[in-house]
mmCIF file of C-alpha atoms and ligand atoms in Angstrom:
data_model
loop_
_atom_site.group_PDB
_atom_site.id
_atom_site.type_symbol
_atom_site.label_atom_id
_atom_site.label_comp_id
_atom_site.label_asym_id
_atom_site.label_seq_id
_atom_site.Cartn_x
_atom_site.Cartn_y
_atom_site.Cartn_z
ATOM 1 C CA UNK R 1 21.880 -6.184 11.408
ATOM 2 C CA UNK R 2 23.347 -9.060 13.318
ATOM 3 C CA UNK R 3 26.662 -9.745 11.575
ATOM 4 C CA UNK R 4 28.897 -6.673 11.541
ATOM 5 C CA UNK R 5 31.651 -7.245 9.016
ATOM 6 C CA UNK R 6 30.634 -4.059 7.193
ATOM 7 C CA UNK R 7 29.445 -0.750 8.633
ATOM 8 C CA UNK R 8 25.671 -0.583 9.001
ATOM 9 C CA UNK R 9 24.098 1.912 6.673
ATOM 10 C CA UNK R 10 21.395 4.087 8.218
ATOM 11 C CA UNK R 11 17.943 2.617 8.207
ATOM 12 C CA UNK R 12 15.771 3.547 5.214
ATOM 13 C CA UNK R 13 12.022 3.948 5.589
ATOM 14 C CA UNK R 14 8.860 3.908 3.503
ATOM 15 C CA UNK R 15 5.217 4.417 4.407
ATOM 16 C CA UNK R 16 2.012 2.419 4.168
ATOM 17 C CA UNK R 17 -1.187 3.895 2.772
ATOM 18 C CA UNK R 18 -4.953 3.914 2.983
ATOM 19 C CA UNK R 19 -7.014 4.256 -0.172
ATOM 20 C CA UNK R 20 -9.885 6.666 0.547
ATOM 21 C CA UNK R 21 -11.570 6.024 -2.810
ATOM 22 C CA UNK R 22 -10.848 4.108 -5.994
ATOM 23 C CA UNK R 23 -9.369 0.675 -5.290
ATOM 24 C CA UNK R 24 -9.889 -1.991 -7.970
ATOM 25 C CA UNK R 25 -11.149 0.607 -10.485
ATOM 26 C CA UNK R 26 -7.602 2.045 -10.367
ATOM 27 C CA UNK R 27 -6.289 -1.212 -11.846
ATOM 28 C CA UNK R 28 -8.418 -0.461 -14.963
ATOM 29 C CA UNK R 29 -7.256 3.131 -15.455
ATOM 30 C CA UNK R 30 -9.511 5.108 -13.089
ATOM 31 C CA UNK R 31 -8.027 7.412 -10.439
ATOM 32 C CA UNK R 32 -7.736 6.888 -6.697
ATOM 33 C CA UNK R 33 -7.573 9.242 -3.705
ATOM 34 C CA UNK R 34 -4.996 7.968 -1.239
ATOM 35 C CA UNK R 35 -3.369 8.925 2.062
ATOM 36 C CA UNK R 36 0.317 8.050 2.086
ATOM 37 C CA UNK R 37 1.566 7.380 5.634
ATOM 38 C CA UNK R 38 4.967 7.870 7.253
ATOM 39 C CA UNK R 39 5.228 4.478 8.980
ATOM 40 C CA UNK R 40 5.336 1.220 7.092
ATOM 41 C CA UNK R 41 8.679 -0.516 6.751
ATOM 42 C CA UNK R 42 12.374 -0.093 7.567
ATOM 43 C CA UNK R 43 15.359 -1.657 5.828
ATOM 44 C CA UNK R 44 19.128 -1.833 6.185
ATOM 45 C CA UNK R 45 21.627 -3.058 3.584
ATOM 46 C CA UNK R 46 25.339 -3.803 3.347
ATOM 47 C CA UNK R 47 27.597 -5.248 0.696
ATOM 48 C CA UNK R 48 28.018 -9.034 1.089
ATOM 49 C CA UNK R 49 29.399 -12.044 -0.817
ATOM 50 C CA UNK R 50 25.896 -13.222 -1.764
ATOM 51 C CA UNK R 51 22.559 -11.419 -1.864
ATOM 52 C CA UNK R 52 20.346 -12.268 1.065
ATOM 53 C CA UNK R 53 17.114 -10.816 2.447
ATOM 54 C CA UNK R 54 16.202 -11.280 6.079
ATOM 55 C CA UNK R 55 12.529 -10.579 6.673
ATOM 56 C CA UNK R 56 11.576 -11.125 10.292
ATOM 57 C CA UNK R 57 12.824 -14.618 11.131
ATOM 58 C CA UNK R 58 13.020 -15.746 7.488
ATOM 59 C CA UNK R 59 16.202 -15.648 5.406
ATOM 60 C CA UNK R 60 15.929 -15.581 1.602
ATOM 61 C CA UNK R 61 19.318 -16.045 -0.006
ATOM 62 C CA UNK R 62 20.023 -15.900 -3.713
ATOM 63 C CA UNK R 63 22.276 -18.846 -4.412
ATOM 64 C CA UNK R 64 22.641 -20.770 -7.647
ATOM 65 C CA UNK R 65 21.469 -23.995 -5.928
ATOM 66 C CA UNK R 66 17.995 -22.594 -5.154
ATOM 67 C CA UNK R 67 15.474 -22.021 -7.949
ATOM 68 C CA UNK R 68 13.758 -18.680 -7.344
ATOM 69 C CA UNK R 69 10.313 -20.238 -8.029
ATOM 70 C CA UNK R 70 10.535 -21.793 -4.572
ATOM 71 C CA UNK R 71 10.036 -18.473 -2.830
ATOM 72 C CA UNK R 72 8.012 -15.488 -4.061
ATOM 73 C CA UNK R 73 9.953 -13.239 -1.646
ATOM 74 C CA UNK R 74 13.197 -14.376 -3.227
ATOM 75 C CA UNK R 75 11.884 -13.821 -6.769
ATOM 76 C CA UNK R 76 10.671 -10.361 -5.766
ATOM 77 C CA UNK R 77 14.008 -9.510 -4.134
ATOM 78 C CA UNK R 78 15.891 -10.729 -7.215
ATOM 79 C CA UNK R 79 13.671 -8.638 -9.521
ATOM 80 C CA UNK R 80 14.206 -5.530 -7.367
ATOM 81 C CA UNK R 81 18.005 -5.980 -7.315
ATOM 82 C CA UNK R 82 18.048 -6.525 -11.069
ATOM 83 C CA UNK R 83 16.291 -3.197 -11.756
ATOM 84 C CA UNK R 84 18.751 -1.377 -9.468
ATOM 85 C CA UNK R 85 21.731 -3.091 -11.103
ATOM 86 C CA UNK R 86 22.789 -3.783 -7.509
ATOM 87 C CA UNK R 87 25.937 -5.537 -6.278
ATOM 88 C CA UNK R 88 25.535 -8.506 -3.867
ATOM 89 C CA UNK R 89 23.904 -7.149 -0.746
ATOM 90 C CA UNK R 90 22.666 -8.407 2.566
ATOM 91 C CA UNK R 91 19.378 -6.733 3.498
ATOM 92 C CA UNK R 92 17.418 -6.827 6.710
ATOM 93 C CA UNK R 93 13.865 -5.473 6.665
ATOM 94 C CA UNK R 94 11.072 -5.010 9.166
ATOM 95 C CA UNK R 95 7.409 -4.187 8.841
ATOM 96 C CA UNK R 96 5.797 -1.687 11.201
ATOM 97 C CA UNK R 97 2.267 -2.260 9.864
ATOM 98 C CA UNK R 98 0.382 -5.562 9.470
ATOM 99 C CA UNK R 99 0.630 -7.394 6.133
ATOM 100 C CA UNK R 100 -2.375 -8.504 4.064
ATOM 101 C CA UNK R 101 -4.648 -5.837 5.574
ATOM 102 C CA UNK R 102 -4.927 -3.408 2.660
ATOM 103 C CA UNK R 103 -2.377 -0.978 4.084
ATOM 104 C CA UNK R 104 0.303 -1.367 1.399
ATOM 105 C CA UNK R 105 2.754 -3.326 3.576
ATOM 106 C CA UNK R 106 4.434 -5.129 0.683
ATOM 107 C CA UNK R 107 5.000 -1.900 -1.281
ATOM 108 C CA UNK R 108 6.385 -0.165 1.822
ATOM 109 C CA UNK R 109 8.852 -3.032 2.222
ATOM 110 C CA UNK R 110 9.826 -2.815 -1.437
ATOM 111 C CA UNK R 111 10.492 0.940 -1.331
ATOM 112 C CA UNK R 112 12.409 0.759 1.982
ATOM 113 C CA UNK R 113 14.547 -2.111 0.627
ATOM 114 C CA UNK R 114 15.183 -0.323 -2.688
ATOM 115 C CA UNK R 115 16.258 2.833 -0.822
ATOM 116 C CA UNK R 116 18.597 0.834 1.438
ATOM 117 C CA UNK R 117 20.148 -1.006 -1.525
ATOM 118 C CA UNK R 118 20.734 2.266 -3.382
ATOM 119 C CA UNK R 119 22.537 3.827 -0.391
ATOM 120 C CA UNK R 120 24.658 0.692 -0.078
ATOM 121 C CA UNK R 121 25.533 0.397 -3.771
ATOM 122 C CA UNK R 122 27.474 3.681 -3.472
ATOM 123 C CA UNK R 123 30.130 1.814 -1.438
ATOM 124 C CA UNK R 124 32.978 0.652 -3.604
ATOM 125 C CA UNK R 125 31.335 2.086 -6.743
ATOM 126 C CA UNK R 126 33.508 3.996 -9.231
ATOM 127 C CA UNK R 127 31.197 6.983 -8.875
ATOM 128 C CA UNK R 128 29.786 6.563 -5.354
ATOM 129 C CA UNK R 129 27.668 9.719 -5.306
ATOM 130 C CA UNK R 130 26.067 8.799 -8.609
ATOM 131 C CA UNK R 131 25.449 5.215 -7.488
ATOM 132 C CA UNK R 132 23.885 6.469 -4.232
ATOM 133 C CA UNK R 133 21.587 8.978 -5.875
ATOM 134 C CA UNK R 134 18.762 7.043 -7.435
ATOM 135 C CA UNK R 135 15.909 8.999 -8.965
ATOM 136 C CA UNK R 136 12.474 8.353 -7.495
ATOM 137 C CA UNK R 137 11.653 6.793 -10.903
ATOM 138 C CA UNK R 138 14.381 4.197 -10.373
ATOM 139 C CA UNK R 139 13.174 3.371 -6.834
ATOM 140 C CA UNK R 140 9.614 3.129 -8.154
ATOM 141 C CA UNK R 141 10.629 0.817 -11.013
ATOM 142 C CA UNK R 142 12.492 -1.473 -8.586
ATOM 143 C CA UNK R 143 9.563 -1.517 -6.131
ATOM 144 C CA UNK R 144 7.083 -2.198 -8.940
ATOM 145 C CA UNK R 145 9.196 -5.139 -10.109
ATOM 146 C CA UNK R 146 8.907 -6.548 -6.552
ATOM 147 C CA UNK R 147 5.164 -5.836 -6.358
ATOM 148 C CA UNK R 148 4.424 -7.496 -9.687
ATOM 149 C CA UNK R 149 5.846 -10.782 -8.370
ATOM 150 C CA UNK R 150 3.379 -10.709 -5.462
ATOM 151 C CA UNK R 151 0.391 -9.007 -7.066
ATOM 152 C CA UNK R 152 0.509 -9.784 -10.785
ATOM 153 C CA UNK R 153 -1.420 -6.843 -12.244
ATOM 154 C CA UNK R 154 -0.644 -4.153 -9.626
ATOM 155 C CA UNK R 155 -1.767 -0.628 -10.554
ATOM 156 C CA UNK R 156 1.270 0.901 -8.824
ATOM 157 C CA UNK R 157 -0.840 2.895 -6.347
ATOM 158 C CA UNK R 158 0.770 1.201 -3.330
ATOM 159 C CA UNK R 159 4.361 1.840 -4.423
ATOM 160 C CA UNK R 160 3.561 5.443 -5.414
ATOM 161 C CA UNK R 161 2.105 6.062 -1.944
ATOM 162 C CA UNK R 162 5.040 4.310 -0.246
ATOM 163 C CA UNK R 163 7.336 6.836 -1.917
ATOM 164 C CA UNK R 164 5.684 9.952 -0.485
ATOM 165 C CA UNK R 165 3.380 10.810 2.395
ATOM 166 C CA UNK R 166 0.372 13.120 2.126
ATOM 167 C CA UNK R 167 -2.915 13.271 0.294
ATOM 168 C CA UNK R 168 -2.279 11.798 -3.161
ATOM 169 C CA UNK R 169 -4.133 11.518 -6.444
ATOM 170 C CA UNK R 170 -3.044 8.495 -8.490
ATOM 171 C CA UNK R 171 -3.749 6.901 -11.831
ATOM 172 C CA UNK R 172 -1.743 4.501 -13.965
ATOM 173 C CA UNK R 173 -1.103 7.012 -16.710
ATOM 174 C CA UNK R 174 0.095 9.975 -14.651
ATOM 175 C CA UNK R 175 1.338 8.325 -11.456
ATOM 176 C CA UNK R 176 0.934 10.148 -8.134
ATOM 177 C CA UNK R 177 0.415 13.868 -7.552
ATOM 178 C CA UNK R 178 0.367 15.358 -4.067
ATOM 179 C CA UNK R 179 -2.828 17.373 -3.576
ATOM 180 C CA UNK R 180 -2.526 20.771 -1.874
ATOM 181 C CA UNK R 181 -5.349 20.113 0.588
ATOM 182 C CA UNK R 182 -5.944 22.905 3.153
ATOM 183 C CA UNK R 183 -5.720 20.395 6.014
ATOM 184 C CA UNK R 184 -5.315 16.639 6.281
ATOM 185 C CA UNK R 185 -8.406 14.608 7.205
ATOM 186 C CA UNK R 186 -8.822 12.818 10.512
ATOM 187 C CA UNK R 187 -8.622 9.180 9.390
ATOM 188 C CA UNK R 188 -9.012 6.193 11.698
ATOM 189 C CA UNK R 189 -8.344 2.599 10.728
ATOM 190 C CA UNK R 190 -9.526 -0.690 12.219
ATOM 191 C CA UNK R 191 -8.551 -4.265 11.494
ATOM 192 C CA UNK R 192 -11.999 -5.678 10.793
ATOM 193 C CA UNK R 193 -11.339 -9.117 9.291
ATOM 194 C CA UNK R 194 -8.563 -11.649 8.712
ATOM 195 C CA UNK R 195 -5.742 -10.987 6.244
ATOM 196 C CA UNK R 196 -6.520 -11.506 2.554
ATOM 197 C CA UNK R 197 -4.447 -11.794 -0.604
ATOM 198 C CA UNK R 198 -4.476 -8.785 -2.934
ATOM 199 C CA UNK R 199 -3.549 -11.056 -5.858
ATOM 200 C CA UNK R 200 -6.551 -13.337 -5.230
ATOM 201 C CA UNK R 201 -8.947 -10.404 -4.874
ATOM 202 C CA UNK R 202 -7.655 -8.657 -8.030
ATOM 203 C CA UNK R 203 -7.967 -11.979 -9.928
ATOM 204 C CA UNK R 204 -11.525 -12.477 -8.617
ATOM 205 C CA UNK R 205 -12.496 -9.036 -9.875
ATOM 206 C CA UNK R 206 -10.863 -9.737 -13.258
ATOM 207 C CA UNK R 207 -12.951 -12.947 -13.556
ATOM 208 C CA UNK R 208 -16.128 -11.041 -12.671
ATOM 209 C CA UNK R 209 -15.234 -8.479 -15.335
ATOM 210 C CA UNK R 210 -14.862 -11.213 -17.970
ATOM 211 C CA UNK R 211 -18.212 -12.761 -17.005
ATOM 212 C CA UNK R 212 -20.185 -9.520 -16.596
ATOM 213 C CA UNK R 213 -18.320 -6.819 -18.559
ATOM 214 C CA UNK R 214 -21.180 -4.282 -18.588
ATOM 215 C CA UNK R 215 -22.075 -4.488 -14.907
ATOM 216 C CA UNK R 216 -18.486 -4.491 -13.705
ATOM 217 C CA UNK R 217 -17.537 -1.707 -16.147
ATOM 218 C CA UNK R 218 -20.436 0.379 -14.781
ATOM 219 C CA UNK R 219 -19.238 -0.206 -11.203
ATOM 220 C CA UNK R 220 -15.718 0.903 -12.142
ATOM 221 C CA UNK R 221 -17.140 4.036 -13.830
ATOM 222 C CA UNK R 222 -19.179 4.789 -10.711
ATOM 223 C CA UNK R 223 -16.143 4.345 -8.430
ATOM 224 C CA UNK R 224 -14.090 6.544 -10.784
ATOM 225 C CA UNK R 225 -16.742 9.300 -10.641
ATOM 226 C CA UNK R 226 -16.925 9.113 -6.838
ATOM 227 C CA UNK R 227 -13.145 9.479 -6.664
ATOM 228 C CA UNK R 228 -13.227 12.504 -9.013
ATOM 229 C CA UNK R 229 -15.841 14.230 -6.825
ATOM 230 C CA UNK R 230 -13.873 13.367 -3.689
ATOM 231 C CA UNK R 231 -10.760 14.972 -5.176
ATOM 232 C CA UNK R 232 -12.638 18.262 -5.627
ATOM 233 C CA UNK R 233 -14.039 18.205 -2.085
ATOM 234 C CA UNK R 234 -10.645 17.307 -0.616
ATOM 235 C CA UNK R 235 -9.072 20.333 -2.344
ATOM 236 C CA UNK R 236 -11.639 22.438 -0.459
ATOM 237 C CA UNK R 237 -10.866 20.619 2.792
ATOM 238 C CA UNK R 238 -14.438 19.329 2.969
ATOM 239 C CA UNK R 239 -13.777 15.912 4.467
ATOM 240 C CA UNK R 240 -17.423 15.491 5.455
ATOM 241 C CA UNK R 241 -18.367 15.298 1.767
ATOM 242 C CA UNK R 242 -15.405 13.021 1.062
ATOM 243 C CA UNK R 243 -16.612 10.739 3.878
ATOM 244 C CA UNK R 244 -20.106 10.537 2.354
ATOM 245 C CA UNK R 245 -18.566 9.580 -0.997
ATOM 246 C CA UNK R 246 -16.438 6.931 0.710
ATOM 247 C CA UNK R 247 -19.561 5.269 2.113
ATOM 248 C CA UNK R 248 -21.004 5.177 -1.430
ATOM 249 C CA UNK R 249 -17.710 3.756 -2.691
ATOM 250 C CA UNK R 250 -18.032 0.989 -0.098
ATOM 251 C CA UNK R 251 -21.435 0.024 -1.533
ATOM 252 C CA UNK R 252 -19.923 -0.237 -5.036
ATOM 253 C CA UNK R 253 -17.103 -2.405 -3.673
ATOM 254 C CA UNK R 254 -19.712 -4.570 -1.970
ATOM 255 C CA UNK R 255 -21.517 -4.961 -5.321
ATOM 256 C CA UNK R 256 -18.154 -5.936 -6.821
ATOM 257 C CA UNK R 257 -18.049 -8.786 -4.292
ATOM 258 C CA UNK R 258 -14.930 -7.690 -2.390
ATOM 259 C CA UNK R 259 -16.492 -6.774 0.955
ATOM 260 C CA UNK R 260 -17.235 -9.186 3.807
ATOM 261 C CA UNK R 261 -19.836 -9.192 6.581
ATOM 262 C CA UNK R 262 -17.174 -8.141 9.061
ATOM 263 C CA UNK R 263 -16.017 -5.205 6.918
ATOM 264 C CA UNK R 264 -19.645 -4.083 6.449
ATOM 265 C CA UNK R 265 -20.260 -4.351 10.205
ATOM 266 C CA UNK R 266 -17.133 -2.301 11.048
ATOM 267 C CA UNK R 267 -18.349 0.453 8.685
ATOM 268 C CA UNK R 268 -21.752 0.483 10.425
ATOM 269 C CA UNK R 269 -20.102 0.758 13.851
ATOM 270 C CA UNK R 270 -18.033 3.775 12.685
ATOM 271 C CA UNK R 271 -21.112 5.469 11.206
ATOM 272 C CA UNK R 272 -23.072 4.782 14.414
ATOM 273 C CA UNK R 273 -20.335 6.616 16.335
ATOM 274 C CA UNK R 274 -20.663 9.695 14.122
ATOM 275 C CA UNK R 275 -18.050 9.184 11.380
ATOM 276 C CA UNK R 276 -18.450 11.199 8.160
ATOM 277 C CA UNK R 277 -18.073 7.984 6.169
ATOM 278 C CA UNK R 278 -16.425 4.573 6.235
ATOM 279 C CA UNK R 279 -15.334 1.910 3.776
ATOM 280 C CA UNK R 280 -13.075 -1.060 3.300
ATOM 281 C CA UNK R 281 -9.614 -0.044 2.154
ATOM 282 C CA UNK R 282 -7.328 -1.965 -0.207
ATOM 283 C CA UNK R 283 -8.209 -5.127 -2.035
ATOM 284 C CA UNK R 284 -10.878 -6.310 0.440
ATOM 285 C CA UNK R 285 -11.864 -9.910 1.148
ATOM 286 C CA UNK R 286 -10.714 -9.076 4.691
ATOM 287 C CA UNK R 287 -8.353 -6.574 6.234
ATOM 288 C CA UNK R 288 -9.105 -3.027 7.295
ATOM 289 C CA UNK R 289 -11.757 -0.348 7.152
ATOM 290 C CA UNK R 290 -10.999 3.375 7.150
ATOM 291 C CA UNK R 291 -13.320 6.042 8.519
ATOM 292 C CA UNK R 292 -13.099 9.822 8.256
ATOM 293 C CA UNK R 293 -14.465 11.896 11.099
ATOM 294 C CA UNK R 294 -14.278 15.246 12.797
ATOM 295 C CA UNK R 295 -11.119 15.179 14.953
ATOM 296 C CA UNK R 296 -13.185 15.573 18.145
ATOM 297 C CA UNK R 297 -15.229 12.468 17.170
ATOM 298 C CA UNK R 298 -12.123 10.312 16.634
ATOM 299 C CA UNK R 299 -12.027 8.923 20.197
ATOM 300 C CA UNK R 300 -15.725 7.961 19.968
ATOM 301 C CA UNK R 301 -15.200 6.014 16.734
ATOM 302 C CA UNK R 302 -12.121 4.328 18.204
ATOM 303 C CA UNK R 303 -14.007 3.461 21.392
ATOM 304 C CA UNK R 304 -16.984 2.084 19.436
ATOM 305 C CA UNK R 305 -14.666 -0.157 17.382
ATOM 306 C CA UNK R 306 -12.780 -1.353 20.463
ATOM 307 C CA UNK R 307 -16.075 -2.046 22.212
ATOM 308 C CA UNK R 308 -17.102 -4.215 19.216
ATOM 309 C CA UNK R 309 -13.806 -6.112 19.391
ATOM 310 C CA UNK R 310 -11.878 -4.522 16.513
ATOM 311 C CA UNK R 311 -8.199 -3.681 16.757
ATOM 312 C CA UNK R 312 -7.601 0.012 16.028
ATOM 313 C CA UNK R 313 -4.448 1.111 14.221
ATOM 314 C CA UNK R 314 -2.770 4.498 14.404
ATOM 315 C CA UNK R 315 -2.407 5.730 10.850
ATOM 316 C CA UNK R 316 0.451 8.215 10.721
HETATM 317 O O1 LIG G 401 -4.623 -4.558 -0.768
HETATM 318 P P1 LIG G 401 -3.643 -3.538 -1.151
HETATM 319 O O2 LIG G 401 -3.176 -2.655 -0.039
HETATM 320 O O3 LIG G 401 -2.460 -4.127 -1.879
HETATM 321 O O4 LIG G 401 -4.351 -2.513 -2.183
HETATM 322 C C1 LIG G 401 -4.646 -2.967 -3.442
HETATM 323 C C2 LIG G 401 -5.356 -1.931 -4.284
HETATM 324 C C3 LIG G 401 -5.966 -2.548 -5.558
HETATM 325 O O5 LIG G 401 -6.579 -1.486 -6.266
HETATM 326 C C4 LIG G 401 -7.033 -3.581 -5.201
HETATM 327 C C5 LIG G 401 -4.912 -3.237 -6.433
HETATM 328 C C6 LIG G 401 -3.972 -2.278 -7.133
HETATM 329 O O6 LIG G 401 -2.893 -2.737 -7.538
HETATM 330 O O7 LIG G 401 -4.315 -1.110 -7.335
#
């Protein structure tokens, strides 16, 4: 924080995610297998005369003279504060992962900001401990209010994964459950194409579904079945089988029209270097691919991607 009229609360964090199987189908009630990461976003908050969000170099201040329609970030911030019944706060937030790449950056921001606001709202409250102790349901509701401004019909998978790290099983009805996998997979991620909008991709899929309900419904069913099988293999720690299912999931996403030539090419490069499987991750239309491989093969996949000009990200 730059201005120091109030003590700085400790930084609050939330993680990004990679979807191993199930994106898009998860919007329509199917389940997804997800890795929740530890790094994603950090946020700080302090009480202030008016609510303001500083995101990188941009300031979004809630003042009566500015209609919230002018800025989606401001509308999202306002919605999040409303759910938390927050006092006026000044928030500063930073992303540690790239935005628009399918890694859940916006949800990580939302959860980190909600956590920071909750810590801060304890100050000056009649019952500070109570005000400080939000349930995870309250944080999730605030983050989902933020996400729905950006993404419209978000399934909630990104916010659920921002809340907890690990191997997660998610669907709209039951939320996220952490799977007791015997060991975590070795996952590597590459930025394969330019950033894309999740909202646009989810809307494109919804249009496809209206035009071709049977075909798109069958693709969702197929993706849902692949995710169910992957859950069983992951519980046995058989990431080789999960990888093979991910490659099949990629083909279904391609049929859904959300892959790109660059995403397809990045998957081929990973497979050529010995990965168990590879697919686009997130909404598609650009962004990242994720590959699973034997840990000893990781450097070869990374090297093959770098050699082909892709940026490789550490997923932690
Ligand atoms: O692109 P991301 O990281 O926001 O992932 C979106 C996942 C979708 O299934 C496409 C949308 C959703 O809300 O579940």
